PDB file of C-alpha atoms in Angstrom:
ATOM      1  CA  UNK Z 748      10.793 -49.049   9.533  1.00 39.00           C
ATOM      2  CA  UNK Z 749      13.460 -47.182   8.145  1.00 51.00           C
ATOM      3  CA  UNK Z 750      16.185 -49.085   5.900  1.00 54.00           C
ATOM      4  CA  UNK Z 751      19.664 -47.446   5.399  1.00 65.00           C
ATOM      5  CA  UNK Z 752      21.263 -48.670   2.593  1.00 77.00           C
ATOM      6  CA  UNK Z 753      24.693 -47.670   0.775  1.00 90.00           C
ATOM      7  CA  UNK Z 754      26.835 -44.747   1.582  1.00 94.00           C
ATOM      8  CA  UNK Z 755      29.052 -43.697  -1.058  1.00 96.00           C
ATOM      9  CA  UNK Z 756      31.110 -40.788  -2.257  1.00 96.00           C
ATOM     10  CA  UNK Z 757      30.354 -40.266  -5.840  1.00 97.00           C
ATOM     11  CA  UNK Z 758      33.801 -38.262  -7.124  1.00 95.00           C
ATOM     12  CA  UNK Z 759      32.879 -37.724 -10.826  1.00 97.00           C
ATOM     13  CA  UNK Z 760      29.693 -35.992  -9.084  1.00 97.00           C
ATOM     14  CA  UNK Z 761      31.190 -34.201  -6.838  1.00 97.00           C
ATOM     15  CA  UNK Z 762      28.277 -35.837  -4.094  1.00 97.00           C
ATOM     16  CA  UNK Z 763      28.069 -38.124  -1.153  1.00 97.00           C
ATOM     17  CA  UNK Z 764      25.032 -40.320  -1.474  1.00 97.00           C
ATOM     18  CA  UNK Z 765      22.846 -41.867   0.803  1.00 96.00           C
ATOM     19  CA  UNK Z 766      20.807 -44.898   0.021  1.00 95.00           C
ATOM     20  CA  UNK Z 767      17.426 -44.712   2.256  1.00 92.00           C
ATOM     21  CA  UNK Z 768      14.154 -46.165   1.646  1.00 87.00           C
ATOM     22  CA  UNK Z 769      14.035 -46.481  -2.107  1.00 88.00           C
ATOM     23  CA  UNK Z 770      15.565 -42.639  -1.987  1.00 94.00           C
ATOM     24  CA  UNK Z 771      18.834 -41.037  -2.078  1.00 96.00           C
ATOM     25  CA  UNK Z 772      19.908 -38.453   0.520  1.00 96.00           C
ATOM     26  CA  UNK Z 773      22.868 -36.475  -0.817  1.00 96.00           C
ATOM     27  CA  UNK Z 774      25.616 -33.581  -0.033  1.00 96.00           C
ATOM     28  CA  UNK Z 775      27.275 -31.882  -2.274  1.00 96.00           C
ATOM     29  CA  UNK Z 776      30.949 -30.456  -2.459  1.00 96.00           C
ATOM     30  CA  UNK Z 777      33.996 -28.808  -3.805  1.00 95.00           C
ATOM     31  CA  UNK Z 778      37.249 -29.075  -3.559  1.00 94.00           C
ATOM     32  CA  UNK Z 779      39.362 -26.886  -2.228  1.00 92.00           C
ATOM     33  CA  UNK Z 780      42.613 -25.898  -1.233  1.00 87.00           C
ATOM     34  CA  UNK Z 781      43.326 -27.837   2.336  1.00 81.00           C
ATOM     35  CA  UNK Z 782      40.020 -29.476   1.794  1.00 93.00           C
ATOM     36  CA  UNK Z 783      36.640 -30.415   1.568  1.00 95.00           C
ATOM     37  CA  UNK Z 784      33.793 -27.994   1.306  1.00 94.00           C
ATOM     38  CA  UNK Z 785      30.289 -28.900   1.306  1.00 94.00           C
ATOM     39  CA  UNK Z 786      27.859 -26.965  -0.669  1.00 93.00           C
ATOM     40  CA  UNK Z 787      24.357 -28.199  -0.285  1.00 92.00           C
ATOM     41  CA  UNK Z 788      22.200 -31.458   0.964  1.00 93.00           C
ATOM     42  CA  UNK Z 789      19.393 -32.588  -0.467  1.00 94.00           C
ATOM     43  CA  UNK Z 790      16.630 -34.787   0.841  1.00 95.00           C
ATOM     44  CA  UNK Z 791      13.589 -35.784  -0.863  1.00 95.00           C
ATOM     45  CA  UNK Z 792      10.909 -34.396   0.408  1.00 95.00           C
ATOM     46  CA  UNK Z 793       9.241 -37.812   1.896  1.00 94.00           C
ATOM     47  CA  UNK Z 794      12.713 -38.955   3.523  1.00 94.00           C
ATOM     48  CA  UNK Z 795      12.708 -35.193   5.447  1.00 94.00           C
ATOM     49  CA  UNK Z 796      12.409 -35.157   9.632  1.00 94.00           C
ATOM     50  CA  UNK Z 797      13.784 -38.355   9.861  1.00 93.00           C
ATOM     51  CA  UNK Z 798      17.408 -38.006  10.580  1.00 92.00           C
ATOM     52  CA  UNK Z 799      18.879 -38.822   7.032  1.00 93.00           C
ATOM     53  CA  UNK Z 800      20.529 -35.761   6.727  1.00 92.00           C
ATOM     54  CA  UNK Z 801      22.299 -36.394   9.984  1.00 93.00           C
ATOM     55  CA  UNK Z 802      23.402 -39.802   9.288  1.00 93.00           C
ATOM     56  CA  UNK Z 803      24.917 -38.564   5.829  1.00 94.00           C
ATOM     57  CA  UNK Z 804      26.339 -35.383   7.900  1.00 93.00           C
ATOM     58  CA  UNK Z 805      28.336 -38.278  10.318  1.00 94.00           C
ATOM     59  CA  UNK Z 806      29.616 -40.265   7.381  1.00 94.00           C
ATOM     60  CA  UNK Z 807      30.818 -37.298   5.447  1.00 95.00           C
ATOM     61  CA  UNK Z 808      32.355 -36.344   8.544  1.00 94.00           C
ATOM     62  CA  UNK Z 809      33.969 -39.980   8.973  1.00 96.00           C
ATOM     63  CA  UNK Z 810      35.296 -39.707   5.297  1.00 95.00           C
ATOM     64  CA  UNK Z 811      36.935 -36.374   5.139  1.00 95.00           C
ATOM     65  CA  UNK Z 812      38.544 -37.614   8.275  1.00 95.00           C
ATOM     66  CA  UNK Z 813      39.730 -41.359   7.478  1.00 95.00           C
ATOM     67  CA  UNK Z 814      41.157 -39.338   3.928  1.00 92.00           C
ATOM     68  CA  UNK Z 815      43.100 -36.729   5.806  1.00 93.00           C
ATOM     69  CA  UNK Z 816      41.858 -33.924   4.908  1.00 94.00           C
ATOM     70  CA  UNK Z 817      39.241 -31.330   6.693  1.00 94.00           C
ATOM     71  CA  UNK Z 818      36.224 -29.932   6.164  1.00 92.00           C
ATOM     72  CA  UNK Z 819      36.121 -26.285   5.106  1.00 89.00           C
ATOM     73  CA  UNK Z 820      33.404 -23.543   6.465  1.00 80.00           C
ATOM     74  CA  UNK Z 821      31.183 -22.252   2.858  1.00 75.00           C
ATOM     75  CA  UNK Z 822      30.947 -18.643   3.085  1.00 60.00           C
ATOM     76  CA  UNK Z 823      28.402 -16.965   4.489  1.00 60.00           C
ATOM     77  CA  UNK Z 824      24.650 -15.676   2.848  1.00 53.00           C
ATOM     78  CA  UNK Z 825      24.863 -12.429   1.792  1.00 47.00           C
ATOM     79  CA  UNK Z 826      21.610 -10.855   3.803  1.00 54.00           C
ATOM     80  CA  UNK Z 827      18.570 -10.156   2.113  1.00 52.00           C
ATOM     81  CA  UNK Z 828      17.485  -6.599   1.086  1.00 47.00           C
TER      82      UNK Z 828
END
């Protein structure tokens, strides 16, 4: 059974954190001008398929929200070659 613990947004890291199963899921981000971008998400590898990264997804989404601000689009990958 799966046991979600803690969400919190960890400023001086710059990271939203996840508390799952004796592991932390976490997303990244900046700050920017009008907003909130998010840079990467981690899971640990025996926490993947699961979900986690969803249920962080919704409660960043909840935060940025319930702050007033917005979440900003990254830019795109440059392609390959």
């Amino acid at each position: 059974m799966t046991e979600q613990g803690a969400f919190t947004d960890n400023t001086e890291a710059k990271r939203y954190e996840l508390a799952v199963d004796g592991g932390i899921i976490v997303a990244t981000y900046n700050l920017v001008d009008g907003g909130v971008m998010i840079t990467e998400t981690i899971t640990p590898v025996p926490l993947e398929g699961k979900g986690h990264a969803s249920a962080l997804a919704r409660h960043v989404l909840a935060d940025i929200e319930a702050r007033g601000s917005r979440s900003c689009p990254s830019a795109p990958s440059s392609p390959a070659g």
